[in-house]
Each structure stands twice: as C-alpha cells, then as structure tokens.
mmCIF file of C-alpha atoms and ligand atoms in Angstrom:
data_model
loop_
_atom_site.group_PDB
_atom_site.id
_atom_site.type_symbol
_atom_site.label_atom_id
_atom_site.label_comp_id
_atom_site.label_asym_id
_atom_site.label_seq_id
_atom_site.Cartn_x
_atom_site.Cartn_y
_atom_site.Cartn_z
ATOM 1 C CA MET A 117 -0.287 0.270 0.070
ATOM 2 C CA ALA A 118 1.246 3.483 -0.982
ATOM 3 C CA PHE A 119 2.687 5.680 1.851
ATOM 4 C CA LYS A 120 0.124 8.443 2.692
ATOM 5 C CA LEU A 121 0.802 11.435 5.333
ATOM 6 C CA THR A 122 -2.095 10.873 7.981
ATOM 7 C CA GLU A 123 -4.498 13.546 8.970
ATOM 8 C CA GLU A 124 -2.705 14.211 12.284
ATOM 9 C CA PHE A 125 0.788 14.242 10.920
ATOM 10 C CA LYS A 126 -0.402 16.869 8.434
ATOM 11 C CA ALA A 127 -2.176 19.239 11.305
ATOM 12 C CA ARG A 128 0.916 18.851 13.416
ATOM 13 C CA ALA A 129 2.841 20.076 10.401
ATOM 14 C CA GLU A 130 0.611 22.718 9.621
ATOM 15 C CA LYS A 131 1.197 24.414 12.985
ATOM 16 C CA VAL A 132 5.140 23.607 12.741
ATOM 17 C CA CYS A 133 5.208 25.613 9.343
ATOM 18 C CA ALA A 134 3.419 28.298 11.143
ATOM 19 C CA LYS A 135 6.522 28.962 13.323
ATOM 20 C CA TYR A 136 9.042 29.839 9.988
ATOM 21 C CA PRO A 137 8.518 32.805 7.715
ATOM 22 C CA ARG A 138 8.571 29.916 4.284
ATOM 23 C CA ARG A 139 7.048 26.754 4.144
ATOM 24 C CA ASP A 140 10.287 24.641 2.985
ATOM 25 C CA ALA A 141 11.869 26.261 6.221
ATOM 26 C CA ALA A 142 9.990 23.336 8.118
ATOM 27 C CA LEU A 143 11.810 20.724 6.220
ATOM 28 C CA ILE A 144 14.454 19.356 8.673
ATOM 29 C CA PRO A 145 11.799 19.275 11.563
ATOM 30 C CA LEU A 146 8.914 17.881 9.803
ATOM 31 C CA LEU A 147 11.696 15.010 8.568
ATOM 32 C CA GLN A 148 12.778 14.692 12.316
ATOM 33 C CA GLU A 149 8.814 14.301 12.908
ATOM 34 C CA LEU A 150 8.129 11.964 10.223
ATOM 35 C CA GLN A 151 11.385 9.650 11.484
ATOM 36 C CA ALA A 152 9.721 9.929 15.408
ATOM 37 C CA GLU A 153 7.146 8.227 14.209
ATOM 38 C CA ALA A 154 8.361 5.324 12.195
ATOM 39 C CA GLY A 155 12.102 5.240 13.235
ATOM 40 C CA TYR A 156 13.073 6.245 9.431
ATOM 41 C CA VAL A 157 12.434 7.994 6.683
ATOM 42 C CA ALA A 158 11.165 5.877 4.041
ATOM 43 C CA GLU A 159 11.054 7.112 0.129
ATOM 44 C CA GLU A 160 7.223 7.711 0.101
ATOM 45 C CA GLY A 161 7.724 9.740 3.256
ATOM 46 C CA MET A 162 10.499 12.121 1.133
ATOM 47 C CA ASP A 163 7.741 12.037 -1.688
ATOM 48 C CA GLU A 164 4.912 13.133 0.114
ATOM 49 C CA LEU A 165 6.893 15.705 2.683
ATOM 50 C CA ALA A 166 8.391 17.186 -0.521
ATOM 51 C CA ALA A 167 4.511 17.411 -1.911
ATOM 52 C CA PHE A 168 3.171 19.122 1.334
ATOM 53 C CA LEU A 169 5.886 21.507 0.959
ATOM 54 C CA GLY A 170 5.949 22.373 -2.255
ATOM 55 C CA LEU A 171 9.406 21.613 -2.851
ATOM 56 C CA PRO A 172 11.259 18.896 -5.469
ATOM 57 C CA TYR A 173 11.671 15.334 -4.278
ATOM 58 C CA ALA A 174 15.763 15.868 -4.559
ATOM 59 C CA ARG A 175 15.800 18.509 -2.796
ATOM 60 C CA VAL A 176 14.161 16.305 0.038
ATOM 61 C CA LYS A 177 16.190 13.255 -0.877
ATOM 62 C CA ALA A 178 19.582 15.634 -1.042
ATOM 63 C CA VAL A 179 18.924 16.427 3.199
ATOM 64 C CA VAL A 180 17.796 13.253 3.964
ATOM 65 C CA THR A 181 21.175 11.537 2.484
ATOM 66 C CA PHE A 182 22.942 14.526 3.824
ATOM 67 C CA TYR A 183 22.176 14.503 7.832
ATOM 68 C CA THR A 184 23.387 11.186 9.391
ATOM 69 C CA MET A 185 20.448 11.890 11.691
ATOM 70 C CA PHE A 186 17.972 10.906 9.499
ATOM 71 C CA ASN A 187 17.874 6.976 8.869
ATOM 72 C CA ARG A 188 16.622 5.435 5.461
ATOM 73 C CA GLU A 189 15.629 1.596 6.670
ATOM 74 C CA PRO A 190 14.216 0.495 9.422
ATOM 75 C CA LEU A 191 16.793 0.399 12.512
ATOM 76 C CA GLY A 192 17.905 -2.864 14.005
ATOM 77 C CA LYS A 193 17.286 -3.379 18.167
ATOM 78 C CA TYR A 194 20.649 -1.622 18.533
ATOM 79 C CA HIS A 195 22.104 1.072 16.485
ATOM 80 C CA LEU A 196 25.380 1.174 16.640
ATOM 81 C CA GLN A 197 26.786 4.823 15.689
ATOM 82 C CA VAL A 198 30.352 5.254 16.027
ATOM 83 C CA CYS A 199 32.184 8.749 16.155
ATOM 84 C CA ARG A 200 34.629 9.363 12.828
ATOM 85 C CA ASN A 201 35.920 12.926 13.884
ATOM 86 C CA ILE A 202 39.200 14.159 14.373
ATOM 87 C CA SER A 203 39.166 13.554 18.374
ATOM 88 C CA CYS A 204 37.830 9.837 17.982
ATOM 89 C CA HIS A 205 39.683 9.320 14.822
ATOM 90 C CA MET A 206 42.919 9.921 16.433
ATOM 91 C CA ALA A 207 42.142 7.633 19.684
ATOM 92 C CA GLY A 208 41.219 4.594 17.358
ATOM 93 C CA ALA A 209 37.471 5.044 15.988
ATOM 94 C CA PRO A 210 38.779 3.579 12.655
ATOM 95 C CA GLY A 211 39.874 0.369 14.624
ATOM 96 C CA LEU A 212 36.676 -0.029 16.357
ATOM 97 C CA LEU A 213 34.240 0.377 13.174
ATOM 98 C CA ASN A 214 36.696 -2.652 11.482
ATOM 99 C CA ARG A 215 36.010 -4.556 14.417
ATOM 100 C CA LEU A 216 32.317 -3.949 14.174
ATOM 101 C CA ARG A 217 32.088 -4.773 10.551
ATOM 102 C CA GLU A 218 34.206 -8.004 11.142
ATOM 103 C CA LYS A 219 31.910 -9.192 14.149
ATOM 104 C CA LEU A 220 28.689 -8.397 12.617
ATOM 105 C CA GLY A 221 29.593 -9.073 8.774
ATOM 106 C CA ILE A 222 28.180 -5.440 7.860
ATOM 107 C CA GLU A 223 28.993 -2.090 6.487
ATOM 108 C CA GLU A 224 28.032 1.020 7.565
ATOM 109 C CA GLY A 225 24.569 1.757 6.749
ATOM 110 C CA GLU A 226 23.464 -2.134 7.175
ATOM 111 C CA THR A 227 21.648 -3.957 9.839
ATOM 112 C CA THR A 228 22.415 -7.715 10.664
ATOM 113 C CA ARG A 229 20.209 -10.193 8.891
ATOM 114 C CA ASP A 230 19.083 -11.098 12.636
ATOM 115 C CA GLY A 231 17.609 -7.415 13.172
ATOM 116 C CA MET A 232 19.833 -7.103 15.925
ATOM 117 C CA PHE A 233 22.263 -4.639 14.722
ATOM 118 C CA THR A 234 22.500 -1.337 12.285
ATOM 119 C CA LEU A 235 26.064 -0.345 12.414
ATOM 120 C CA SER A 236 26.743 3.731 11.096
ATOM 121 C CA ALA A 237 29.777 6.296 11.391
ATOM 122 C CA VAL A 238 28.559 9.504 12.504
ATOM 123 C CA GLU A 239 29.784 12.935 13.041
ATOM 124 C CA CYS A 240 30.982 14.486 16.096
ATOM 125 C CA LEU A 241 29.188 13.365 19.493
ATOM 126 C CA GLY A 242 29.938 16.082 21.606
ATOM 127 C CA ALA A 243 32.074 13.833 24.023
ATOM 128 C CA CYS A 244 35.541 14.421 22.221
ATOM 129 C CA GLY A 245 37.238 14.517 25.917
ATOM 130 C CA ALA A 246 35.836 10.968 26.180
ATOM 131 C CA ALA A 247 37.491 9.857 22.914
ATOM 132 C CA PRO A 248 36.420 7.111 21.328
ATOM 133 C CA VAL A 249 32.763 7.379 21.621
ATOM 134 C CA MET A 250 29.770 5.365 20.541
ATOM 135 C CA GLN A 251 26.146 5.544 20.812
ATOM 136 C CA VAL A 252 24.029 2.559 20.905
ATOM 137 C CA ASN A 253 20.322 4.050 20.987
ATOM 138 C CA GLU A 254 20.015 6.648 23.867
ATOM 139 C CA GLU A 255 23.298 5.982 25.459
ATOM 140 C CA TYR A 256 26.621 6.535 25.129
ATOM 141 C CA PHE A 257 29.810 4.548 25.932
ATOM 142 C CA GLU A 258 33.458 6.723 26.115
ATOM 143 C CA LYS A 259 36.848 5.397 25.594
ATOM 144 C CA LEU A 260 36.453 2.296 24.328
ATOM 145 C CA ASP A 261 38.948 -0.332 22.907
ATOM 146 C CA GLU A 262 38.468 -3.358 21.056
ATOM 147 C CA ALA A 263 37.861 -5.408 24.989
ATOM 148 C CA LYS A 264 35.417 -2.940 25.990
ATOM 149 C CA LEU A 265 33.365 -2.749 22.545
ATOM 150 C CA ASP A 266 33.445 -6.827 22.573
ATOM 151 C CA ALA A 267 32.253 -7.092 25.641
ATOM 152 C CA LEU A 268 29.497 -4.520 25.075
ATOM 153 C CA LEU A 269 28.309 -6.547 21.977
ATOM 154 C CA GLU A 270 28.019 -9.862 24.556
ATOM 155 C CA ASP A 271 25.823 -7.667 26.708
ATOM 156 C CA LEU A 272 23.810 -6.318 24.030
ATOM 157 C CA ARG A 273 23.057 -9.807 22.391
ATOM 158 C CA HIS A 274 21.673 -10.635 26.055
ATOM 159 C CA GLY A 275 19.480 -7.587 25.947
ATOM 160 C CA ARG A 276 22.163 -6.311 28.891
ATOM 161 C CA ARG A 277 23.120 -2.600 29.320
ATOM 162 C CA VAL A 278 20.671 -0.741 26.654
ATOM 163 C CA ALA A 279 16.835 -0.688 26.098
ATOM 164 C CA GLY A 280 16.238 -2.452 22.854
ATOM 165 C CA ARG A 281 14.082 -0.553 20.384
HETATM 166 S S1 FES B 31 35.646 13.773 17.820
HETATM 167 FE FE1 FES B 31 34.117 12.025 18.925
HETATM 168 S S2 FES B 31 32.885 13.046 20.291
HETATM 169 FE FE2 FES B 31 33.830 14.527 19.402
#
C-alpha cells in the first residue's frame, strides 16, 4: 500500500510550518517528526513531504542523505553509531569500526540479518574528551577499546545495558 501522511501528521505539520517565514524552512523539523513516528524516513515519506511543502523531491532526498541523523531504512534493535570525527579518529575509532564490521558482517548503513544491529559512522557526538565514543540507541559508551567493545556487544546480544528499540 502506498505511504500516506496521516491527517494527524499534516495537522501537526501545518503548525510547525506556521512558525517559519517560509514553508520550506520546516523541512528538517518535519523529517525529524516523520522519523520519530516510524524510526526511519522512507522514500515514500520523502515524496509525500516534498509535495506537502511544495518542494522538489530531489531537495528532500538531498537533505535526508546529507544528515546522518536520518535513517533511510528500518533500524536494528541496537543502532551502533561510531563517531568518526578527529578526536575519536585519533583515539582509535577506525579500529573500532573495523572490528564491528568484522564481528557483525555488515558495512556502515547496514543491518544484521537477525535485525539486532545497525552500524553507522557519524559526526561528532559532543563527547570528544572521552574519545573514542559510540552511541547505542540513546546511551553513550566512552573511552572504548576493542575489549570493551566486545564485552558491550556480548551484553547487547543478551539484552543487557541498553534498552532495545
Ligand atoms: S570527535 Fe568524537 S565525540 Fe567529538
């Protein structure tokens, strides 16, 4: 069935649009609303939102593609977001990302077949003093190394330490 913005969503969206001098300025807040509802922004959602705001689809797609905070597919139970900015990079983030790729058998932007883990590399998480940092759903894990990462994965597999989605 084709995706449709609900009437409730449109009513809320009109209120958001009213806060801005131009309708298209509401694009990012409305994408965040869409994602909050479904956990990701589907192609059809981008299409419908473009029509709602009177924008070209390509502009909406470009915004969703540019910002790593937007997910374009349903996420796994645990969304592993490894910071890739300079402090984390210098403190070993590339090694952590490689370990996650190896252990989970997925690349960035992918989800394991069992739906447990989605892997992302993201921009600065604002905790540079505790680099390298990984966010798992709403929780931060700081000063990570491979041993801590392995232990964390094991805990997550057993439903410990972080609430699943
Ligand atoms: S550089 Fe990683 S949290 Fe800022």
